[in-house]
Amino acid sequence: MDEKIVKEMVEDIKLRQERSEKSVPIGISNRHAHFTKEAFKTLFGADAEATLHKNVKQPGQYACKELFTIEGPKGSIKDVRMIGPYRSYNQVEISAADARKLGVEQPPIRDSGKLANTPGIKLVGPKGTVTLPSGLIMSKRHIHFQTKEAETFKVKDGQEVRVLCGRGTERETIYERVLCRVSDQFALELHLDVDEANAAGMKNNDAAFIV
Amino acid sequence: MDEKIVKEMVEDIKLRQERSEKSVPIGISNRHAHFTKEAFKTLFGADAEATLHKNVKQPGQYACKELFTIEGPKGSIKDVRMIGPYRSYNQVEISAADARKLGVEQPPIRDSGKLANTPGIKLVGPKGTVTLPSGLIMSKRHIHFQTKEAETFKVKDGQEVRVLCGRGTERETIYERVLCRVSDQFALELHLDVDEANAAGMKNNDAAFIV
């Protein structure tokens, strides 16, 4: 075999080994939305402001107290929360199981904010209704890395990696094509939706490994 | 490197390559039960007999018309079906999402019929109620092989294999520890539960590969 190829293979194996020695905690994303201030006020009233229900792991991000309903042609899902603060776009993230319950086709799998050619959905709050023309997605599996952590793991923003979940269990699973997202504002966390977490038998804060 | 080890590695790679050239169709298992005749008659009446709703892919197996409810401490799931014919044991197969809805701990992951130390569950039919002392499980991922097909794939009953789902898609997933079950009565089919199928973006009859 070509010596150069062998050397590259050995380097790749070493890199994977090195990465897999550090674990990545899992955060399970239930269905949720990101709203503009305008959409929020349409749902909850002109005087309403998004209020803290619970901080999530990503710095500055929080689940809000205010609850709304996602309405589909065949069913609805109540008690959904916005993850604040307000954003410059409206986005509703659901699971494949949710799509079935709503009676809509499974929406495309997208990175947050990449909403071109996504379907819309109707949302109902206590003070009003918003019919989004687009913004319904299933979230692409991703890992948040703080910039320094990304250096430690030797990954770059936008790169896709292979992630091992449930190591040594009956539901051991390897998720391919997990997106790496890098920012000074992030904390290390693998985001899976409820279907993905269940399939691999994972709970919040369980350990995953980049392999 | 030891020549014997290299030879074994090459053989293993060749075997995996060979297996992965043939696809395995996926069958998605929604929640369902297997009942004894006695349990069935308690739920549906002494004169009732299990009647055909729809044949499933496994020869001689069929979803029944008769519907019952699974009752948990926090919620219930309606319109569940028995997969007939009657069996010598009672078994209720749910997903992790179902466990949450019912308000029960996730039951153990088991091969069909291996029910020692499993929790019970209450079932309600139109004519009566059955409280099973045990039998609630999440199904272990498995592939049914007809005996001749198992020979073609070079797998043995009870062996665990690695299965690739959603090849080339955003949700490409490798499920480890998939159980091989071999019988003259079986037809080739990978059984995943709804969570597992969703996580890998799979629909019925999509192709999986033993890798």
Short mmCIF file of C-alpha atoms in Angstrom, two decimals:
data_model
loop_
_atom_site.label_atom_id
_atom_site.label_comp_id
_atom_site.label_asym_id
_atom_site.label_seq_id
_atom_site.Cartn_x
_atom_site.Cartn_y
_atom_site.Cartn_z
CA MET A 1 0.00 0.00 0.00
CA ASP A 2 1.09 3.59 -0.73
CA GLU A 3 3.06 4.90 2.26
CA LYS A 4 1.33 8.31 2.09
CA ILE A 5 -2.13 6.75 2.29
CA VAL A 6 -1.09 4.60 5.25
CA LYS A 7 0.26 7.69 7.02
CA GLU A 8 -3.02 9.59 6.43
CA MET A 9 -5.03 6.63 7.73
CA VAL A 10 -2.91 6.41 10.86
CA GLU A 11 -3.26 10.19 11.43
CA ASP A 12 -7.05 9.91 11.01
CA ILE A 13 -7.26 7.02 13.47
CA LYS A 14 -5.13 8.95 15.98
CA LEU A 15 -7.33 12.06 15.61
CA ARG A 16 -10.53 10.02 16.14
CA GLN A 17 -9.02 8.28 19.15
CA GLU A 18 -8.00 11.60 20.66
CA ARG A 19 -11.44 13.16 20.11
CA SER A 20 -13.27 10.16 21.51
CA GLU A 21 -11.42 10.39 24.83
CA LYS A 22 -13.47 13.45 25.80
CA SER A 23 -17.22 13.12 26.23
CA VAL A 24 -19.89 15.51 25.01
CA PRO A 25 -23.00 15.93 27.22
CA ILE A 26 -26.37 15.45 25.54
CA GLY A 27 -29.20 17.97 25.66
CA ILE A 28 -32.57 16.72 24.43
CA SER A 29 -34.58 19.30 22.49
CA ASN A 30 -38.30 18.95 22.86
CA ARG A 31 -40.44 20.80 20.32
CA HIS A 32 -39.99 24.57 20.67
CA ALA A 33 -39.94 27.83 18.73
CA HIS A 34 -37.87 30.94 18.24
CA PHE A 35 -39.87 34.11 17.62
CA THR A 36 -39.40 37.69 16.58
CA LYS A 37 -40.67 40.24 19.06
CA GLU A 38 -43.55 40.96 16.68
CA ALA A 39 -44.71 37.34 16.44
CA PHE A 40 -44.42 36.96 20.23
CA LYS A 41 -46.60 40.01 20.82
CA THR A 42 -49.21 38.84 18.33
CA LEU A 43 -49.52 35.56 20.26
CA PHE A 44 -49.30 36.92 23.81
CA GLY A 45 -50.43 40.56 23.58
CA ALA A 46 -48.81 43.94 22.86
CA ASP A 47 -47.88 44.44 26.52
CA ALA A 48 -46.41 40.95 26.98
CA GLU A 49 -42.69 40.33 27.30
CA ALA A 50 -40.97 36.96 27.16
CA THR A 51 -40.37 35.87 30.76
CA LEU A 52 -37.94 33.34 32.13
CA HIS A 53 -39.25 29.85 32.86
CA LYS A 54 -35.88 28.04 32.95
CA ASN A 55 -32.40 28.70 31.68
CA VAL A 56 -31.10 26.18 29.16
CA LYS A 57 -27.48 25.17 28.86
CA GLN A 58 -26.56 27.54 26.02
CA PRO A 59 -25.51 30.86 27.64
CA GLY A 60 -28.21 33.58 27.53
CA GLN A 61 -30.86 31.21 26.16
CA TYR A 62 -33.96 30.35 28.18
CA ALA A 63 -37.30 28.58 27.94
CA CYS A 64 -40.15 31.08 28.40
CA LYS A 65 -43.17 30.83 30.67
CA GLU A 66 -45.60 31.71 27.90
CA LEU A 67 -47.30 28.71 26.26
CA PHE A 68 -48.74 28.41 22.78
CA THR A 69 -50.34 25.73 20.58
CA ILE A 70 -49.11 24.39 17.23
CA GLU A 71 -52.12 23.68 15.02
CA GLY A 72 -51.95 21.21 12.16
CA PRO A 73 -54.66 19.96 9.81
CA LYS A 74 -55.20 16.75 11.81
CA GLY A 75 -54.20 17.62 15.35
CA SER A 76 -52.64 20.17 17.63
CA ILE A 77 -49.83 20.23 20.19
CA LYS A 78 -50.38 22.32 23.30
CA ASP A 79 -48.06 23.92 25.84
CA VAL A 80 -45.14 24.65 23.52
CA ARG A 81 -42.52 27.18 24.65
CA MET A 82 -40.38 29.80 22.97
CA ILE A 83 -36.66 29.61 23.61
CA GLY A 84 -35.70 33.25 24.18
CA PRO A 85 -34.44 35.85 23.65
CA TYR A 86 -36.23 37.14 20.55
CA ARG A 87 -34.59 36.38 17.21
CA SER A 88 -34.68 37.98 13.79
CA TYR A 89 -36.71 35.07 12.39
CA ASN A 90 -39.54 32.74 13.33
CA GLN A 91 -38.73 29.05 13.54
CA VAL A 92 -40.69 26.08 14.90
CA GLU A 93 -38.77 22.87 15.59
CA ILE A 94 -40.72 19.63 15.81
CA SER A 95 -39.97 15.90 15.71
CA ALA A 96 -41.13 13.37 13.12
CA ALA A 97 -43.58 12.06 15.74
CA ASP A 98 -44.95 15.61 16.15
CA ALA A 99 -45.39 15.96 12.37
CA ARG A 100 -47.51 12.83 12.38
CA LYS A 101 -49.63 14.11 15.26
CA LEU A 102 -50.18 17.46 13.50
CA GLY A 103 -50.98 15.74 10.21
CA VAL A 104 -48.27 17.49 8.22
CA GLU A 105 -45.53 15.97 6.08
CA GLN A 106 -42.21 15.68 7.86
CA PRO A 107 -40.59 19.09 7.36
CA PRO A 108 -37.01 19.30 6.08
CA ILE A 109 -34.07 18.74 8.43
CA ARG A 110 -32.31 22.07 8.84
CA ASP A 111 -29.64 23.90 10.73
CA SER A 112 -31.15 26.70 12.84
CA GLY A 113 -32.03 29.79 10.80
CA LYS A 114 -31.70 28.06 7.39
CA LEU A 115 -35.36 28.41 6.50
CA ALA A 116 -35.52 28.77 2.71
CA ASN A 117 -38.18 26.49 1.21
CA THR A 118 -39.54 25.28 4.52
CA PRO A 119 -43.29 24.88 5.10
CA GLY A 120 -45.35 27.19 7.28
CA ILE A 121 -47.54 26.38 10.27
CA LYS A 122 -50.31 27.92 12.35
CA LEU A 123 -49.65 28.95 15.96
CA VAL A 124 -52.24 29.96 18.52
CA GLY A 125 -51.53 31.99 21.66
CA PRO A 126 -53.86 33.34 24.33
CA LYS A 127 -54.11 36.72 22.57
CA GLY A 128 -53.78 35.93 18.90
CA THR A 129 -52.85 33.67 16.02
CA VAL A 130 -49.78 33.67 13.79
CA THR A 131 -49.73 31.78 10.51
CA LEU A 132 -46.08 31.47 9.57
CA PRO A 133 -45.48 31.26 5.80
CA SER A 134 -42.34 29.22 6.50
CA GLY A 135 -40.09 28.18 9.37
CA LEU A 136 -41.28 24.67 10.29
CA ILE A 137 -38.29 22.31 10.51
CA MET A 138 -36.84 19.25 12.14
CA SER A 139 -33.54 20.22 13.68
CA LYS A 140 -30.35 18.84 12.19
CA ARG A 141 -28.41 16.99 14.87
CA HIS A 142 -25.65 19.29 16.04
CA ILE A 143 -23.01 19.93 18.65
CA HIS A 144 -22.47 23.37 20.16
CA PHE A 145 -18.79 24.08 20.83
CA GLN A 146 -17.38 27.06 22.63
CA THR A 147 -14.52 28.32 20.43
CA LYS A 148 -11.78 27.04 22.73
CA GLU A 149 -13.49 23.65 23.04
CA ALA A 150 -13.65 23.36 19.25
CA GLU A 151 -9.87 23.80 19.20
CA THR A 152 -9.46 21.07 21.80
CA PHE A 153 -11.65 18.72 19.75
CA LYS A 154 -9.95 19.84 16.51
CA VAL A 155 -13.25 20.58 14.78
CA LYS A 156 -14.32 23.56 12.67
CA ASP A 157 -17.66 25.33 12.39
CA GLY A 158 -19.80 23.64 9.72
CA GLN A 159 -17.93 20.34 9.82
CA GLU A 160 -19.92 17.12 10.16
CA VAL A 161 -18.80 14.38 12.55
CA ARG A 162 -19.80 10.89 13.63
CA VAL A 163 -21.14 10.58 17.18
CA LEU A 164 -21.48 7.49 19.36
CA CYS A 165 -24.39 7.44 21.82
CA GLY A 166 -25.33 4.87 24.43
CA ARG A 167 -21.88 3.27 24.45
CA GLY A 168 -22.06 -0.29 25.75
CA THR A 169 -25.86 -0.37 26.04
CA GLU A 170 -28.56 -2.32 24.19
CA ARG A 171 -29.32 0.85 22.20
CA GLU A 172 -25.79 1.79 21.21
CA THR A 173 -26.14 4.04 18.16
CA ILE A 174 -23.83 5.96 15.86
CA TYR A 175 -25.27 9.16 14.44
CA GLU A 176 -23.54 10.19 11.23
CA ARG A 177 -23.43 13.73 9.84
CA VAL A 178 -23.73 15.58 13.14
CA LEU A 179 -23.12 19.28 12.47
CA CYS A 180 -20.46 21.16 14.45
CA ARG A 181 -21.43 24.71 15.38
CA VAL A 182 -18.74 26.89 16.94
CA SER A 183 -19.16 30.21 18.73
CA ASP A 184 -17.82 32.14 21.70
CA GLN A 185 -21.45 32.18 22.90
CA PHE A 186 -21.86 28.40 22.99
CA ALA A 187 -21.36 25.73 25.65
CA LEU A 188 -20.40 22.15 24.78
CA GLU A 189 -23.58 20.17 24.13
CA LEU A 190 -24.93 17.63 21.62
CA HIS A 191 -28.51 18.49 20.67
CA LEU A 192 -30.76 15.58 19.73
CA ASP A 193 -34.50 15.66 19.29
CA VAL A 194 -36.75 13.39 21.36
CA ASP A 195 -36.92 10.67 18.68
CA GLU A 196 -33.13 10.58 18.38
CA ALA A 197 -32.59 10.54 22.14
CA ASN A 198 -35.12 7.73 22.59
CA ALA A 199 -33.67 5.63 19.77
CA ALA A 200 -30.27 5.70 21.45
CA GLY A 201 -31.70 5.35 24.98
CA MET A 202 -30.24 8.71 26.05
CA LYS A 203 -31.23 11.05 28.88
CA ASN A 204 -30.15 14.66 29.42
CA ASN A 205 -26.46 14.98 30.31
CA ASP A 206 -25.61 11.42 29.22
CA ALA A 207 -22.25 11.17 27.50
CA ALA A 208 -21.73 11.00 23.73
CA PHE A 209 -18.41 10.56 21.92
CA ILE A 210 -17.12 11.93 18.63
CA VAL A 211 -15.65 8.83 16.93
CA MET B 1 1.79 -6.97 12.25
CA ASP B 2 1.01 -10.64 12.84
CA GLU B 3 0.08 -12.27 9.53
CA LYS B 4 -2.77 -14.26 11.12
CA ILE B 5 -4.40 -11.09 12.51
CA VAL B 6 -4.12 -9.35 9.15
CA LYS B 7 -5.73 -12.35 7.46
CA GLU B 8 -8.61 -12.31 9.97
CA MET B 9 -9.12 -8.58 9.48
CA VAL B 10 -9.24 -8.97 5.70
CA GLU B 11 -11.72 -11.84 6.03
CA ASP B 12 -13.91 -9.74 8.31
CA ILE B 13 -13.85 -6.79 5.90
CA LYS B 14 -14.73 -9.09 3.00
CA LEU B 15 -17.62 -10.63 4.96
CA ARG B 16 -18.99 -7.19 5.89
CA GLN B 17 -18.68 -5.99 2.29
CA GLU B 18 -20.48 -9.07 1.03
CA ARG B 19 -23.34 -8.71 3.54
CA SER B 20 -23.76 -5.01 2.86
CA GLU B 21 -24.38 -5.60 -0.85
CA LYS B 22 -27.84 -6.98 -0.09
CA SER B 23 -30.44 -4.70 1.47
CA VAL B 24 -32.85 -5.55 4.29
CA PRO B 25 -36.32 -3.96 4.13
CA ILE B 26 -37.48 -2.09 7.23
CA GLY B 27 -40.74 -2.74 9.02
CA ILE B 28 -41.75 -0.17 11.63
CA SER B 29 -43.41 -1.63 14.72
CA ASN B 30 -45.95 0.63 16.32
CA ARG B 31 -47.00 -0.25 19.85
CA HIS B 32 -48.81 -3.60 19.93
CA ALA B 33 -49.43 -6.68 22.05
CA HIS B 34 -49.38 -10.45 21.87
CA PHE B 35 -52.03 -12.19 23.95
CA THR B 36 -52.99 -15.63 25.15
CA LYS B 37 -56.47 -16.71 24.15
CA GLU B 38 -57.54 -16.25 27.78
CA ALA B 39 -56.35 -12.62 27.99
CA PHE B 40 -57.97 -11.85 24.62
CA LYS B 41 -61.31 -13.23 25.76
CA THR B 42 -61.17 -11.29 29.02
CA LEU B 43 -60.71 -8.06 27.06
CA PHE B 44 -63.12 -8.75 24.20
CA GLY B 45 -65.64 -11.27 25.55
CA ALA B 46 -65.89 -15.07 25.87
CA ASP B 47 -67.44 -15.40 22.40
CA ALA B 48 -64.91 -13.13 20.67
CA GLU B 49 -62.23 -14.47 18.35
CA ALA B 50 -59.26 -12.49 17.02
CA THR B 51 -60.19 -11.30 13.52
CA LEU B 52 -57.97 -10.19 10.67
CA HIS B 53 -57.44 -6.48 10.22
CA LYS B 54 -54.29 -6.64 8.09
CA ASN B 55 -51.58 -9.19 7.41
CA VAL B 56 -48.09 -8.12 8.42
CA LYS B 57 -44.97 -9.18 6.58
CA GLN B 58 -44.07 -12.09 8.88
CA PRO B 59 -45.90 -15.17 7.50
CA GLY B 60 -49.06 -16.10 9.43
CA GLN B 61 -48.92 -12.96 11.60
CA TYR B 62 -51.65 -10.33 11.41
CA ALA B 63 -52.88 -7.19 13.10
CA CYS B 64 -56.32 -7.75 14.61
CA LYS B 65 -59.45 -5.64 14.27
CA GLU B 66 -60.09 -5.59 18.00
CA LEU B 67 -58.84 -2.44 19.78
CA PHE B 68 -57.84 -2.01 23.40
CA THR B 69 -56.39 0.70 25.64
CA ILE B 70 -53.11 0.68 27.57
CA GLU B 71 -53.62 2.46 30.89
CA GLY B 72 -50.73 4.03 32.76
CA PRO B 73 -50.70 6.07 35.98
CA LYS B 74 -50.49 9.37 34.07
CA GLY B 75 -52.11 8.69 30.73
CA SER B 76 -53.55 6.10 28.40
CA ILE B 77 -53.02 5.04 24.80
CA LYS B 78 -56.10 4.05 22.84
CA ASP B 79 -56.68 1.91 19.76
CA VAL B 80 -53.86 -0.56 20.26
CA ARG B 81 -53.97 -3.86 18.37
CA MET B 82 -52.97 -7.43 19.06
CA ILE B 83 -50.69 -9.08 16.54
CA GLY B 84 -52.22 -12.54 16.15
CA PRO B 85 -52.41 -15.47 16.32
CA TYR B 86 -52.66 -16.13 20.06
CA ARG B 87 -49.40 -16.87 21.86
CA SER B 88 -48.50 -18.74 25.02
CA TYR B 89 -47.62 -15.49 26.81
CA ASN B 90 -48.86 -11.90 27.14
CA GLN B 91 -46.51 -9.18 25.94
CA VAL B 92 -47.04 -5.45 25.36
CA GLU B 93 -44.44 -3.61 23.26
CA ILE B 94 -44.22 0.16 23.58
CA SER B 95 -41.74 2.91 22.68
CA ALA B 96 -39.87 5.22 25.04
CA ALA B 97 -42.25 8.00 23.94
CA ASP B 98 -45.21 5.78 24.87
CA ALA B 99 -43.71 5.10 28.33
CA ARG B 100 -43.56 8.84 28.93
CA LYS B 101 -47.16 9.29 27.85
CA LEU B 102 -48.33 6.45 30.13
CA GLY B 103 -46.26 7.80 33.02
CA VAL B 104 -44.28 4.60 33.55
CA GLU B 105 -40.51 4.13 33.66
CA GLN B 106 -39.04 2.97 30.37
CA PRO B 107 -39.43 -0.82 30.50
CA PRO B 108 -36.42 -3.03 29.71
CA ILE B 109 -35.39 -3.69 26.11
CA ARG B 110 -36.11 -7.32 25.39
CA ASP B 111 -36.24 -9.93 22.68
CA SER B 112 -39.80 -11.17 22.15
CA GLY B 113 -40.90 -13.65 24.80
CA LYS B 114 -38.02 -12.93 27.21
CA LEU B 115 -40.21 -11.50 29.94
CA ALA B 116 -38.50 -12.33 33.25
CA ASN B 117 -38.36 -9.30 35.55
CA THR B 118 -40.40 -7.04 33.30
CA PRO B 119 -43.04 -4.69 34.73
CA GLY B 120 -46.76 -5.21 34.36
CA ILE B 121 -49.41 -2.92 32.87
CA LYS B 122 -53.18 -2.50 32.86
CA LEU B 123 -55.14 -3.10 29.66
CA VAL B 124 -58.78 -2.21 29.05
CA GLY B 125 -60.96 -3.77 26.37
CA PRO B 126 -64.66 -3.29 25.59
CA LYS B 127 -65.64 -6.31 27.73
CA GLY B 128 -63.07 -6.41 30.49
CA THR B 129 -59.79 -5.44 32.05
CA VAL B 130 -56.53 -7.36 32.29
CA THR B 131 -53.79 -6.34 34.70
CA LEU B 132 -50.66 -8.09 33.52
CA PRO B 133 -48.17 -8.83 36.33
CA SER B 134 -45.34 -8.60 33.75
CA GLY B 135 -44.81 -8.41 30.01
CA LEU B 136 -44.30 -4.70 29.29
CA ILE B 137 -41.16 -4.21 27.16
CA MET B 138 -39.46 -2.09 24.55
CA SER B 139 -38.54 -4.37 21.68
CA LYS B 140 -34.89 -5.06 21.02
CA ARG B 141 -34.03 -4.07 17.45
CA HIS B 142 -33.95 -7.24 15.40
CA ILE B 143 -33.87 -8.71 11.94
CA HIS B 144 -36.06 -11.64 10.95
CA PHE B 145 -34.30 -14.01 8.55
CA GLN B 146 -35.83 -16.96 6.80
CA THR B 147 -33.39 -19.85 7.34
CA LYS B 148 -32.09 -19.81 3.75
CA GLU B 149 -31.66 -16.01 3.85
CA ALA B 150 -29.62 -16.30 7.05
CA GLU B 151 -27.28 -18.62 5.19
CA THR B 152 -26.96 -16.11 2.35
CA PHE B 153 -26.15 -13.34 4.85
CA LYS B 154 -23.89 -15.70 6.84
CA VAL B 155 -25.57 -14.88 10.14
CA LYS B 156 -26.71 -17.19 12.93
CA ASP B 157 -29.74 -17.03 15.22
CA GLY B 158 -28.92 -14.94 18.30
CA GLN B 159 -25.99 -13.09 16.71
CA GLU B 160 -25.88 -9.29 16.95
CA VAL B 161 -24.97 -7.18 13.92
CA ARG B 162 -24.41 -3.53 12.99
CA VAL B 163 -27.04 -2.03 10.67
CA LEU B 164 -26.82 1.11 8.54
CA CYS B 165 -30.07 3.04 8.03
CA GLY B 166 -30.75 6.13 5.92
CA ARG B 167 -27.60 5.69 3.84
CA GLY B 168 -26.58 9.00 2.27
CA THR B 169 -29.27 11.05 4.04
CA GLU B 170 -29.13 13.78 6.69
CA ARG B 171 -30.22 11.19 9.26
CA GLU B 172 -27.80 8.41 8.37
CA THR B 173 -27.59 6.20 11.45
CA ILE B 174 -25.80 3.05 12.46
CA TYR B 175 -27.66 0.86 14.91
CA GLU B 176 -25.32 -1.42 16.84
CA ARG B 177 -26.34 -4.68 18.51
CA VAL B 178 -29.23 -5.56 16.23
CA LEU B 179 -30.36 -9.10 17.06
CA CYS B 180 -30.59 -11.72 14.31
CA ARG B 181 -33.54 -14.07 14.60
CA VAL B 182 -33.65 -17.04 12.24
CA SER B 183 -36.60 -19.34 11.51
CA ASP B 184 -38.25 -21.15 8.63
CA GLN B 185 -41.35 -19.14 9.54
CA PHE B 186 -39.74 -15.71 9.09
CA ALA B 187 -39.42 -13.30 6.16
CA LEU B 188 -36.48 -10.92 5.80
CA GLU B 189 -37.27 -7.72 7.71
CA LEU B 190 -35.56 -5.30 10.11
CA HIS B 191 -37.94 -4.34 12.92
CA LEU B 192 -37.45 -0.88 14.42
CA ASP B 193 -39.81 0.89 16.76
CA VAL B 194 -41.26 4.29 15.85
CA ASP B 195 -38.58 6.25 17.75
CA GLU B 196 -35.79 4.33 15.99
CA ALA B 197 -37.38 4.69 12.56
CA ASN B 198 -37.90 8.43 13.06
CA ALA B 199 -34.36 9.00 14.32
CA ALA B 200 -32.97 7.46 11.14
CA GLY B 201 -35.61 9.07 8.89
CA MET B 202 -36.90 5.68 7.77
CA LYS B 203 -40.26 4.65 6.31
CA ASN B 204 -41.67 1.15 5.87
CA ASN B 205 -39.80 -0.87 3.23
CA ASP B 206 -36.83 1.51 3.12
CA ALA B 207 -33.52 -0.28 2.76
CA ALA B 208 -31.09 -1.00 5.60
CA PHE B 209 -27.68 -2.64 5.29
CA ILE B 210 -25.75 -4.99 7.58
CA VAL B 211 -22.30 -3.41 7.72
#
